[in-house]
């Protein structure tokens, strides 16, 4: 912090004490010969700097804290270092004073300069979260507030998971909230990797959150991520695809079970909530093998590239209807017409009766497309023939487009549930190899 300089006292005549001007050789009042008497020593003012007293000792005018008589010169510009101080005389060495705070000048009184200032001051980087404001999808004019509503028209904005798409190599998946649900409780993982022999392996996992349970969206996400990671880690090490699928379902189960590990106080406030739960279905495709795995009522369909060949459903539902048909108590039409048809008998979650992963392996003798989907799709194309009819002919070459078409088919049919579908071509093309 700079301080105002104190004006040095003017010299006086040693005979009559009349003030003298700089350069006077005789006193203007009494005519005293000033050359015969040595100049009177300068005062030694005591200045307070940063709470400590600093005395400017007398000495040569070039190094004294107060210089020759006369007004001080204008201060130097703030930028740049202050002038260097001359060395003190041997007779009286002044105390060390920081040059940034005090800079002597031979032709002026005491001057306290500001510290050297940089030419440019660094600016704080902008917060990336505030760089781009979200614009309402409805009115295209209003800004979206932190609660997810438009400040202009009040329209609720879609959540990130309301519609998701991903394409990795020859595998693609699309998930949509549907037309009646308030959120998307489905999730998926798709990827591709290489087997130890260098052959390609394609992976698709689809999970459907159980709406009657707590946090179904978190359950489906945790299960899909855990299963996907397990498969992409196991297959390159040489694990058999069917065994890898079994272990992936177990890993997904552990991930969902972990969501139920909440403090006891949380259970006290919501004692009747069910543990997070979801279903899972997945597929692994290599150059000559197709492996499927599931728990719940999500499904896998096989549609040959040659549409003259029959398609097939490759999974069996863990549901009330499936049990009735399996036990011979009802035919399929009767069972699925019952209001209890979609009550699931198997799921992933801490309150599941017992984890029973289902896996199956197939060796198709012709190319085709594997459809991995939730009941949000197959409710509108339940039979394998209906699913094949809804699937575009170029699905193997354009999997993302075909997945969008199937989701659109469900939405056109009513979209009463979340819709998620993943498409995997068989056999896995060589260009599908690589890290997911």
Short mmCIF file of N, CA, C and O in Angstrom, two decimals, residues 25-86:
data_model
loop_
_atom_site.label_atom_id
_atom_site.label_comp_id
_atom_site.label_asym_id
_atom_site.label_seq_id
_atom_site.Cartn_x
_atom_site.Cartn_y
_atom_site.Cartn_z
N UNK A 25 24.59 31.02 -1.94
CA UNK A 25 25.96 31.11 -1.41
C UNK A 25 26.04 32.10 -0.25
O UNK A 25 26.96 32.06 0.54
N UNK A 26 25.09 33.05 -0.16
CA UNK A 26 25.02 34.01 0.92
C UNK A 26 23.60 34.09 1.43
O UNK A 26 22.66 33.86 0.70
N UNK A 27 23.44 34.35 2.73
CA UNK A 27 22.11 34.50 3.30
C UNK A 27 21.48 35.76 2.78
O UNK A 27 22.10 36.86 2.83
N UNK A 28 20.25 35.68 2.29
CA UNK A 28 19.57 36.86 1.77
C UNK A 28 19.12 37.81 2.85
O UNK A 28 18.81 38.97 2.57
N UNK A 29 19.12 37.38 4.12
CA UNK A 29 18.64 38.25 5.21
C UNK A 29 19.78 38.97 5.90
O UNK A 29 19.75 40.19 6.11
N UNK A 30 20.87 38.19 6.22
CA UNK A 30 21.97 38.83 6.97
C UNK A 30 23.26 38.87 6.19
O UNK A 30 24.27 39.39 6.67
N UNK A 31 23.33 38.28 5.01
CA UNK A 31 24.52 38.29 4.17
C UNK A 31 25.57 37.32 4.61
O UNK A 31 26.73 37.42 4.20
N UNK A 32 25.24 36.39 5.47
CA UNK A 32 26.22 35.43 5.98
C UNK A 32 26.79 34.61 4.84
O UNK A 32 26.07 34.17 3.96
N UNK A 33 28.13 34.40 4.88
CA UNK A 33 28.80 33.63 3.84
C UNK A 33 28.56 32.14 4.13
O UNK A 33 29.13 31.59 5.08
N UNK A 34 27.74 31.56 3.32
CA UNK A 34 27.39 30.17 3.54
C UNK A 34 28.49 29.20 3.18
O UNK A 34 28.53 28.06 3.65
N UNK A 35 29.47 29.66 2.32
CA UNK A 35 30.54 28.76 1.90
C UNK A 35 31.54 28.50 3.02
O UNK A 35 32.30 27.54 2.97
N UNK A 36 31.55 29.34 4.04
CA UNK A 36 32.50 29.17 5.13
C UNK A 36 32.02 28.18 6.18
O UNK A 36 32.77 27.78 7.05
N UNK A 37 30.78 27.78 6.12
CA UNK A 37 30.22 26.88 7.12
C UNK A 37 29.70 25.62 6.41
O UNK A 37 29.03 25.73 5.38
N UNK A 38 29.99 24.41 6.90
CA UNK A 38 29.46 23.19 6.24
C UNK A 38 27.95 23.16 6.31
O UNK A 38 27.35 23.71 7.23
N UNK A 39 27.33 22.55 5.32
CA UNK A 39 25.84 22.50 5.32
C UNK A 39 25.32 21.73 6.52
O UNK A 39 25.94 20.78 6.99
N UNK A 40 24.20 22.20 6.97
CA UNK A 40 23.58 21.59 8.12
C UNK A 40 23.10 20.17 7.75
O UNK A 40 22.51 19.97 6.69
N UNK A 41 23.34 19.16 8.63
CA UNK A 41 22.88 17.80 8.27
C UNK A 41 21.37 17.72 8.17
O UNK A 41 20.66 18.44 8.85
N UNK A 42 20.96 16.82 7.27
CA UNK A 42 19.52 16.65 7.05
C UNK A 42 18.87 16.00 8.26
O UNK A 42 19.51 15.29 9.03
N UNK A 43 17.57 16.23 8.36
CA UNK A 43 16.80 15.54 9.40
C UNK A 43 16.73 14.05 9.09
O UNK A 43 16.94 13.61 7.96
N UNK A 44 16.44 13.28 10.08
CA UNK A 44 16.24 11.83 9.89
C UNK A 44 14.82 11.49 10.28
O UNK A 44 14.54 11.13 11.43
N UNK A 45 13.87 11.63 9.34
CA UNK A 45 12.46 11.36 9.69
C UNK A 45 12.23 9.87 9.94
O UNK A 45 12.90 9.02 9.37
N UNK A 46 11.32 9.62 10.81
CA UNK A 46 10.91 8.25 11.11
C UNK A 46 9.60 7.98 10.41
O UNK A 46 8.61 8.68 10.65
N UNK A 47 9.59 6.98 9.54
CA UNK A 47 8.43 6.66 8.73
C UNK A 47 7.90 5.29 9.15
O UNK A 47 8.69 4.38 9.42
N UNK A 48 6.58 5.15 9.18
CA UNK A 48 5.96 3.87 9.54
C UNK A 48 5.64 3.10 8.28
O UNK A 48 4.92 3.57 7.41
N UNK A 49 6.20 1.93 8.15
CA UNK A 49 5.96 1.07 6.98
C UNK A 49 5.59 -0.31 7.47
O UNK A 49 6.35 -0.96 8.18
N UNK A 50 4.34 -0.76 7.09
CA UNK A 50 3.85 -2.11 7.44
C UNK A 50 3.91 -2.35 8.95
O UNK A 50 4.26 -3.43 9.41
N UNK A 51 3.59 -1.34 9.70
CA UNK A 51 3.52 -1.51 11.14
C UNK A 51 4.85 -1.41 11.85
O UNK A 51 4.92 -1.48 13.06
N UNK A 52 5.99 -1.19 11.14
CA UNK A 52 7.30 -1.08 11.76
C UNK A 52 7.91 0.27 11.43
O UNK A 52 7.68 0.80 10.34
N UNK A 53 8.66 0.85 12.36
CA UNK A 53 9.28 2.14 12.13
C UNK A 53 10.59 1.94 11.38
O UNK A 53 11.40 1.08 11.73
N UNK A 54 10.83 2.78 10.33
CA UNK A 54 12.05 2.73 9.55
C UNK A 54 12.62 4.12 9.52
O UNK A 54 11.93 5.07 9.12
N UNK A 55 13.87 4.29 9.92
CA UNK A 55 14.51 5.61 9.94
C UNK A 55 15.37 5.75 8.72
O UNK A 55 16.17 4.88 8.39
N UNK A 56 15.22 6.86 8.00
CA UNK A 56 16.05 7.16 6.83
C UNK A 56 17.28 7.87 7.32
O UNK A 56 17.20 9.01 7.78
N UNK A 57 18.41 7.23 7.31
CA UNK A 57 19.65 7.78 7.88
C UNK A 57 20.22 8.85 6.98
O UNK A 57 20.02 8.83 5.77
N UNK A 58 20.95 9.79 7.50
CA UNK A 58 21.60 10.82 6.67
C UNK A 58 22.73 10.21 5.88
O UNK A 58 23.28 9.18 6.22
N UNK A 59 23.13 10.90 4.89
CA UNK A 59 24.22 10.44 4.04
C UNK A 59 24.23 11.26 2.78
O UNK A 59 23.71 12.36 2.72
N UNK A 60 24.85 10.69 1.75
CA UNK A 60 24.91 11.40 0.46
C UNK A 60 23.51 11.61 -0.05
O UNK A 60 22.65 10.76 0.10
N UNK A 61 23.27 12.72 -0.72
CA UNK A 61 21.94 13.03 -1.20
C UNK A 61 21.46 12.02 -2.22
O UNK A 61 20.27 11.79 -2.37
N UNK A 62 22.37 11.37 -2.92
CA UNK A 62 21.95 10.40 -3.92
C UNK A 62 21.35 9.16 -3.30
O UNK A 62 20.62 8.44 -3.97
N UNK A 63 21.65 8.89 -1.99
CA UNK A 63 21.13 7.69 -1.36
C UNK A 63 20.26 7.97 -0.16
O UNK A 63 19.79 7.06 0.49
N UNK A 64 20.06 9.25 0.21
CA UNK A 64 19.26 9.56 1.39
C UNK A 64 17.80 9.32 1.13
O UNK A 64 17.33 9.37 0.01
N UNK A 65 17.05 9.05 2.26
CA UNK A 65 15.63 8.83 2.12
C UNK A 65 14.91 10.10 1.75
O UNK A 65 13.84 10.05 1.18
N UNK A 66 15.44 11.26 2.10
CA UNK A 66 14.88 12.52 1.61
C UNK A 66 16.01 13.25 0.94
O UNK A 66 17.10 13.40 1.48
N UNK A 67 15.80 13.73 -0.24
CA UNK A 67 16.88 14.26 -1.06
C UNK A 67 16.99 15.75 -0.95
O UNK A 67 16.66 16.37 0.06
N UNK A 68 17.45 16.36 -2.04
CA UNK A 68 17.65 17.81 -2.10
C UNK A 68 16.33 18.51 -2.00
O UNK A 68 15.27 17.96 -2.25
N UNK A 69 16.43 19.76 -1.61
CA UNK A 69 15.22 20.55 -1.47
C UNK A 69 14.50 20.69 -2.79
O UNK A 69 15.12 20.67 -3.84
N UNK A 70 13.21 20.89 -2.71
CA UNK A 70 12.41 21.06 -3.92
C UNK A 70 11.30 20.06 -3.97
O UNK A 70 11.31 19.07 -3.25
N UNK A 71 10.29 20.31 -4.79
CA UNK A 71 9.14 19.40 -4.88
C UNK A 71 9.54 18.07 -5.47
O UNK A 71 10.43 18.00 -6.31
N UNK A 72 8.89 17.02 -5.05
CA UNK A 72 9.23 15.68 -5.59
C UNK A 72 8.77 15.59 -7.03
O UNK A 72 7.79 16.20 -7.43
N UNK A 73 9.49 14.82 -7.83
CA UNK A 73 9.09 14.64 -9.23
C UNK A 73 7.84 13.77 -9.30
O UNK A 73 7.48 13.10 -8.35
N UNK A 74 7.17 13.77 -10.46
CA UNK A 74 5.97 12.91 -10.59
C UNK A 74 6.36 11.45 -10.47
O UNK A 74 7.46 11.06 -10.85
N UNK A 75 5.44 10.64 -9.89
CA UNK A 75 5.76 9.20 -9.71
C UNK A 75 5.89 8.50 -11.05
O UNK A 75 5.28 8.92 -12.04
N UNK A 76 6.67 7.44 -11.10
CA UNK A 76 6.84 6.69 -12.36
C UNK A 76 5.58 5.91 -12.67
O UNK A 76 4.72 5.73 -11.84
N UNK A 77 5.47 5.43 -13.92
CA UNK A 77 4.28 4.62 -14.26
C UNK A 77 4.27 3.36 -13.42
O UNK A 77 5.30 2.86 -13.00
N UNK A 78 3.04 2.82 -13.14
CA UNK A 78 2.93 1.62 -12.28
C UNK A 78 3.61 0.41 -12.85
O UNK A 78 4.06 -0.43 -12.12
N UNK A 79 3.60 0.26 -14.19
CA UNK A 79 4.21 -0.93 -14.78
C UNK A 79 5.71 -0.78 -14.81
O UNK A 79 6.23 0.29 -15.11
N UNK A 80 6.44 -1.81 -14.56
CA UNK A 80 7.87 -1.78 -14.61
C UNK A 80 8.46 -1.63 -13.22
O UNK A 80 7.82 -1.14 -12.30
N UNK A 81 9.69 -2.04 -13.03
CA UNK A 81 10.31 -1.98 -11.70
C UNK A 81 10.68 -0.56 -11.32
O UNK A 81 10.88 0.29 -12.18
N UNK A 82 10.72 -0.22 -10.05
CA UNK A 82 11.13 1.11 -9.60
C UNK A 82 12.61 1.30 -9.83
O UNK A 82 13.36 0.34 -10.00
N UNK A 83 13.08 2.56 -9.86
CA UNK A 83 14.51 2.82 -10.09
C UNK A 83 15.35 2.18 -9.00
O UNK A 83 14.95 2.11 -7.84
N UNK A 84 16.52 1.70 -9.38
CA UNK A 84 17.40 1.03 -8.42
C UNK A 84 17.97 2.02 -7.44
O UNK A 84 18.29 3.16 -7.80
N UNK A 85 18.09 1.61 -6.20
CA UNK A 85 18.63 2.48 -5.15
C UNK A 85 20.14 2.50 -5.24
O UNK A 85 20.79 1.49 -5.50
N UNK A 86 20.72 3.72 -5.04
CA UNK A 86 22.17 3.86 -5.04
C UNK A 86 22.74 3.27 -3.76
O UNK A 86 22.06 3.23 -2.73
#
